[in-house]
PDB file of C-alpha atoms in Angstrom:
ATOM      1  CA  UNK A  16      23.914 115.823  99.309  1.00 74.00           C
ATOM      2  CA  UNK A  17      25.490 118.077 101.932  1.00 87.00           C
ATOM      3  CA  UNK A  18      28.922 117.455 103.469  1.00 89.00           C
ATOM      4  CA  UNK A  19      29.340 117.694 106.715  1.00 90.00           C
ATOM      5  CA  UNK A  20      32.776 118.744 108.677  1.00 91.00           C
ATOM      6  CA  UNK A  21      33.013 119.031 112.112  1.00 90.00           C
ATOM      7  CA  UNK A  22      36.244 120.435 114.406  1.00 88.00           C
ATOM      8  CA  UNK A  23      36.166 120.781 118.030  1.00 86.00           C
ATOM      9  CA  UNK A  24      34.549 124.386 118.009  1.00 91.00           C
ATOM     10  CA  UNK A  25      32.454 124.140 114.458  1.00 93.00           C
ATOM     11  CA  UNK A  26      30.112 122.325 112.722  1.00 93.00           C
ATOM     12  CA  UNK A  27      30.280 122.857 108.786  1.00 94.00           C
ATOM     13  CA  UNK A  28      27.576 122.149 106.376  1.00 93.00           C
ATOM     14  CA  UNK A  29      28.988 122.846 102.506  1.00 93.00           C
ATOM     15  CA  UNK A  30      26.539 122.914 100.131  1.00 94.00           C
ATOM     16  CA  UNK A  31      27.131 121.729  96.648  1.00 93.00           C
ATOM     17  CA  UNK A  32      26.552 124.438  93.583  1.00 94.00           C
ATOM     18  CA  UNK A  33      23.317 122.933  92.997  1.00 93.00           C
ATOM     19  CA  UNK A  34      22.259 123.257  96.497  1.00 94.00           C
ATOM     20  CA  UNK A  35      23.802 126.615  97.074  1.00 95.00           C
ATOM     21  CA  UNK A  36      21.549 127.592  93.806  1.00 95.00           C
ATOM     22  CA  UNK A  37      18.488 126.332  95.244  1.00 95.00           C
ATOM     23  CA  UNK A  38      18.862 127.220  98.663  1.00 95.00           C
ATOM     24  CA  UNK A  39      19.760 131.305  97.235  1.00 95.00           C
ATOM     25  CA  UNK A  40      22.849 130.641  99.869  1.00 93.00           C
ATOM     26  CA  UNK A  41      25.033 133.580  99.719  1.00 89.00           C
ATOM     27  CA  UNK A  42      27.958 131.147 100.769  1.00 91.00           C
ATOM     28  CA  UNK A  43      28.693 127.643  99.681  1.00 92.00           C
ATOM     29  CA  UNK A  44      29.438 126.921 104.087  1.00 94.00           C
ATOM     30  CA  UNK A  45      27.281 127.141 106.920  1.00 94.00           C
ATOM     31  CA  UNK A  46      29.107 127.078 109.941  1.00 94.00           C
ATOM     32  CA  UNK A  47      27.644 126.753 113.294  1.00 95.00           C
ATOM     33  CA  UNK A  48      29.374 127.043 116.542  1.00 94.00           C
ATOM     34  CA  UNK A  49      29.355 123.339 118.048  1.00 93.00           C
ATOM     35  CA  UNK A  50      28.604 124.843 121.263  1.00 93.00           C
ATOM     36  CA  UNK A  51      25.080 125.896 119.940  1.00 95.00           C
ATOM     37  CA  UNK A  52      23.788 122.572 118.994  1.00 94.00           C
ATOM     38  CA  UNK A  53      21.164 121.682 121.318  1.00 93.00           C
ATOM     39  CA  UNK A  54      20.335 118.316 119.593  1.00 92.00           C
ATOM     40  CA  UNK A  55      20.613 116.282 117.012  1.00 92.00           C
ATOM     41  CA  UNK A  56      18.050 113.830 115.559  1.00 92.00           C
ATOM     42  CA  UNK A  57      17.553 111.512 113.239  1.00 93.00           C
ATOM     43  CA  UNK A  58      14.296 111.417 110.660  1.00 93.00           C
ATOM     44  CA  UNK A  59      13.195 108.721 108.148  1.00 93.00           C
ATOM     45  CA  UNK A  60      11.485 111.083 106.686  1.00 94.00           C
ATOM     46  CA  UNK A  61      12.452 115.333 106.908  1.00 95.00           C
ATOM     47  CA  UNK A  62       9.895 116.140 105.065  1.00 95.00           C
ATOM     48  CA  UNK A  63       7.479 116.197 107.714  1.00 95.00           C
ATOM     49  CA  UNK A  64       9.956 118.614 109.794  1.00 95.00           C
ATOM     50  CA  UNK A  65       9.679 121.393 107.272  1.00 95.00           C
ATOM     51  CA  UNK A  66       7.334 124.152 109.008  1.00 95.00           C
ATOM     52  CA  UNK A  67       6.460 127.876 108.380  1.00 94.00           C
ATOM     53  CA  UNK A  68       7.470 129.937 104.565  1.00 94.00           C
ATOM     54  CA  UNK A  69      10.335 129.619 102.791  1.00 93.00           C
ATOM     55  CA  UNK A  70      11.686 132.701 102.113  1.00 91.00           C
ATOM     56  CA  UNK A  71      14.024 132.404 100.348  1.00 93.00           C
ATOM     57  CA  UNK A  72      14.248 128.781  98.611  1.00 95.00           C
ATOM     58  CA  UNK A  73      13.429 126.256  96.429  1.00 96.00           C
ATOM     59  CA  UNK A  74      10.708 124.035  96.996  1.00 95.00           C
ATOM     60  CA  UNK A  75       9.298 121.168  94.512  1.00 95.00           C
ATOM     61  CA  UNK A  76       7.309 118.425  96.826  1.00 93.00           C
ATOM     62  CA  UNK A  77       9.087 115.238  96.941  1.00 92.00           C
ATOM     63  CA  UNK A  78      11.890 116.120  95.068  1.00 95.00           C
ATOM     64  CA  UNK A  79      13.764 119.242  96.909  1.00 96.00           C
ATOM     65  CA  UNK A  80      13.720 121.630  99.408  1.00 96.00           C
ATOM     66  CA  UNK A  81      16.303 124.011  99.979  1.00 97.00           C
ATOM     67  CA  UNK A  82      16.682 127.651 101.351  1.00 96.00           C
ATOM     68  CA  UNK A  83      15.348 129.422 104.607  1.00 96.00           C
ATOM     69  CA  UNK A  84      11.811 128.493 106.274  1.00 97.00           C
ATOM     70  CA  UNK A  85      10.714 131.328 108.974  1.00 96.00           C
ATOM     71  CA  UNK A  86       8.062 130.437 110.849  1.00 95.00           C
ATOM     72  CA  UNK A  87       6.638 131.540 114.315  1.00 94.00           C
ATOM     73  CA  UNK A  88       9.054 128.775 115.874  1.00 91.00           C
ATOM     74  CA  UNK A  89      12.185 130.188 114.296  1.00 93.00           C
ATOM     75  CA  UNK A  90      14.334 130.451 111.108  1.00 96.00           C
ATOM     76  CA  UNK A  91      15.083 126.771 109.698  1.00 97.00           C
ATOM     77  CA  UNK A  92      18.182 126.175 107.327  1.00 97.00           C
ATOM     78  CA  UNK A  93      16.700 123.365 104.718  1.00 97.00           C
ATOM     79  CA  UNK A  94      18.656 121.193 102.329  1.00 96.00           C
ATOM     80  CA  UNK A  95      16.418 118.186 101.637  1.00 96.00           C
ATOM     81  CA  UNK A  96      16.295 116.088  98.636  1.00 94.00           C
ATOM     82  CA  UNK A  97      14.551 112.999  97.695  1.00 94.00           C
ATOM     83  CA  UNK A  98      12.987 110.419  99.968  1.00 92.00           C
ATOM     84  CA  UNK A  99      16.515 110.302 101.890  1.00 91.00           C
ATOM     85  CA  UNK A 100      17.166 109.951 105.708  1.00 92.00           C
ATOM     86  CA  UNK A 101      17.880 112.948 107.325  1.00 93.00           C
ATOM     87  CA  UNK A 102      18.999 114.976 110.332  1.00 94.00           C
ATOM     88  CA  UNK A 103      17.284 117.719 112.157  1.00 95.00           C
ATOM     89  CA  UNK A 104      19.841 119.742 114.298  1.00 95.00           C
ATOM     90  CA  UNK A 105      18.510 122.504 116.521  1.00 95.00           C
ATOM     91  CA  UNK A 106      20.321 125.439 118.322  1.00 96.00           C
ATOM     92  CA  UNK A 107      20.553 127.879 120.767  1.00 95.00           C
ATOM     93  CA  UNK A 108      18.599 131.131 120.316  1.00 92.00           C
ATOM     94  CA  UNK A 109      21.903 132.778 119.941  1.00 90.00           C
ATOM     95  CA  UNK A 110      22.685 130.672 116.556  1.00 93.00           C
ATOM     96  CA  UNK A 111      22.075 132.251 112.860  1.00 91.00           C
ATOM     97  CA  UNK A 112      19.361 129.644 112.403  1.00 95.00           C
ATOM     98  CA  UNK A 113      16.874 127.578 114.972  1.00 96.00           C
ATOM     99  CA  UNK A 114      17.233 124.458 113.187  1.00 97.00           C
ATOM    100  CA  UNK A 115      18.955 122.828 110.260  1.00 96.00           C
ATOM    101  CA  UNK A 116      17.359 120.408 108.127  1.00 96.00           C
ATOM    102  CA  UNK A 117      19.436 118.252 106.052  1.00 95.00           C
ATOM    103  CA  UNK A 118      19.248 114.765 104.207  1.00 94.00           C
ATOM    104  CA  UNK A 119      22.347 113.315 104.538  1.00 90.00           C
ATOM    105  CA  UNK A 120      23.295 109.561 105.158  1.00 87.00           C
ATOM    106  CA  UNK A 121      25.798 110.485 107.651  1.00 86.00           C
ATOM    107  CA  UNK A 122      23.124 111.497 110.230  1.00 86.00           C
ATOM    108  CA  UNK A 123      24.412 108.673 112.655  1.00 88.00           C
ATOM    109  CA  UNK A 124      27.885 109.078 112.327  1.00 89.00           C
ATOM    110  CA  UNK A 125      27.091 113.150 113.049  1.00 88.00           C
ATOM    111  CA  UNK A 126      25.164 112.242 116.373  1.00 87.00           C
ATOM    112  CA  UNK A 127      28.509 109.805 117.053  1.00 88.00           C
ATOM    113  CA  UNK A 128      31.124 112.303 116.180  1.00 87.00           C
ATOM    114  CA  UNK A 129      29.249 114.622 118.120  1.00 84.00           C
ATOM    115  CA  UNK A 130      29.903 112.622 121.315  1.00 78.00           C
ATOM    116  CA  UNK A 131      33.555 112.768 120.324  1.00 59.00           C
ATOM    117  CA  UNK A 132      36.408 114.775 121.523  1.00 54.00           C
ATOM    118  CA  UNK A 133      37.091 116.475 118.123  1.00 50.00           C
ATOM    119  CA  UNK A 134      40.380 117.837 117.081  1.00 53.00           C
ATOM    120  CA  UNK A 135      41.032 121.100 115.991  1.00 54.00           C
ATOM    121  CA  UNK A 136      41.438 120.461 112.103  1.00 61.00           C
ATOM    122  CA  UNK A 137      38.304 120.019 110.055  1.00 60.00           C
ATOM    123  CA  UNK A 138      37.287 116.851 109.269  1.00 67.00           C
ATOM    124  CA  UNK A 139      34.750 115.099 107.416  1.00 70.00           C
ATOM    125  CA  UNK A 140      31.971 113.448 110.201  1.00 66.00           C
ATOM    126  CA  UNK A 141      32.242 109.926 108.288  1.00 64.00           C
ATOM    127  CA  UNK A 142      35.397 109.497 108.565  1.00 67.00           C
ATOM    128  CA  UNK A 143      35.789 110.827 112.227  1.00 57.00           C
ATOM    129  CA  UNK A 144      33.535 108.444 113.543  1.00 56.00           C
ATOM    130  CA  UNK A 145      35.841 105.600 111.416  1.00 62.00           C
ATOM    131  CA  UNK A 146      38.236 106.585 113.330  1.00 60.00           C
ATOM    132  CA  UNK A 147      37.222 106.697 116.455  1.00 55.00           C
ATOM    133  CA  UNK A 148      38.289 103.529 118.373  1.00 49.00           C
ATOM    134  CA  UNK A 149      34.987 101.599 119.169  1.00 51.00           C
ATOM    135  CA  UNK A 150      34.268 101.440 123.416  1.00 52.00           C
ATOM    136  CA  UNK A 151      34.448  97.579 124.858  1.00 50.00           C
ATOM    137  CA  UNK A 152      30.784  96.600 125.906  1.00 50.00           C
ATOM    138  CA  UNK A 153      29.685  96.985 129.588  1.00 52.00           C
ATOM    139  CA  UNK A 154      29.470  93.940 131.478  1.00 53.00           C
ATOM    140  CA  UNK A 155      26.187  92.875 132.929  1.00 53.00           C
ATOM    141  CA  UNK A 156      25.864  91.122 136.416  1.00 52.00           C
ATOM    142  CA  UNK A 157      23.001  88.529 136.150  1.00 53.00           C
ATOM    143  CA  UNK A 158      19.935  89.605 138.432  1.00 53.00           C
ATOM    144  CA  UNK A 159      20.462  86.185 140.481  1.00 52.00           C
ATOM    145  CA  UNK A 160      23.657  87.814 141.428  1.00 52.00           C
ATOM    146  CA  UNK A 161      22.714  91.205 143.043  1.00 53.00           C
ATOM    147  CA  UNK A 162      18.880  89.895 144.766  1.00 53.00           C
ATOM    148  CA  UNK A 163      19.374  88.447 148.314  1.00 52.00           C
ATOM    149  CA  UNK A 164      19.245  85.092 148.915  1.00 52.00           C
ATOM    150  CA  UNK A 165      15.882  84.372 150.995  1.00 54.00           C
ATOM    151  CA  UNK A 166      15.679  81.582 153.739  1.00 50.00           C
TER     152      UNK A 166
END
């Protein structure tokens, strides 16, 4: 499973030796520019987000997927593995890739930390987001209080 690190100007994805193998990564990091992240979302299942050729990669159905995926939509970064939850982060044309595609069961805490001011040291996104100090609930008026009274 990826590890995901996030600072106030990068998000880092490092890739295990296994993964690095299957994805034929020339570097055990990915680092994108947090400023290129157009949006993150959550998937039950990331299989179904895997589109176009993988060139190059790994690929056994159901058990792994890892490497690059081009496809008329864009380049896709893929680490997936298993029946896991995942996270599917796209970016700006201006990024290496057009998406990522990662299992990882830190997706929530990413899209959290992501709404965080980060600090400037690398940290791992589950423990940012443990962290964080959690925001006191908004208070709700009651309808009856805000319609006018009627004679």
């Amino acid at each position: 499973m990826v590890t995901l690190l996030l600072d106030s100007a990068n998000l880092e994805i490092s890739l295990s030796v296994t993964e690095r193998a299957a994805a034929f990564a020339p570097t055990s990091t990915i680092r994108v520019a947090r400023t290129d992240i157009t949006r993150v979302q959550l998937t039950d299942d990331p299989w179904t987000w895997l589109r176009g050729v993988r060139k190059p990669g790994t690929q056994i159905p159901g058990v792994i997927a890892a490497g690059t995926w081009h496809s008329v939509a864009g380049t896709d970064f893929v680490v997936v593995r298993g029946r896991r939850e995942g996270v599917v982060i796209e970016l700006t044309e201006h990024a290496p890739y057009q998406r990522l595609l990662l299992t990882t069961r830190h997706g929530l805490a990413l899209v959290k930390a992501l709404r965080l001011d980060a600090s400037e040291e690398l940290e791992e996104v589950s423990e940012m987001v443990a962290h964080a100090a959690p925001k006191a609930p908004r208070k709700r008026t009651p309808k009856s209080a805000t319609r006018p009274a009627t004679t």
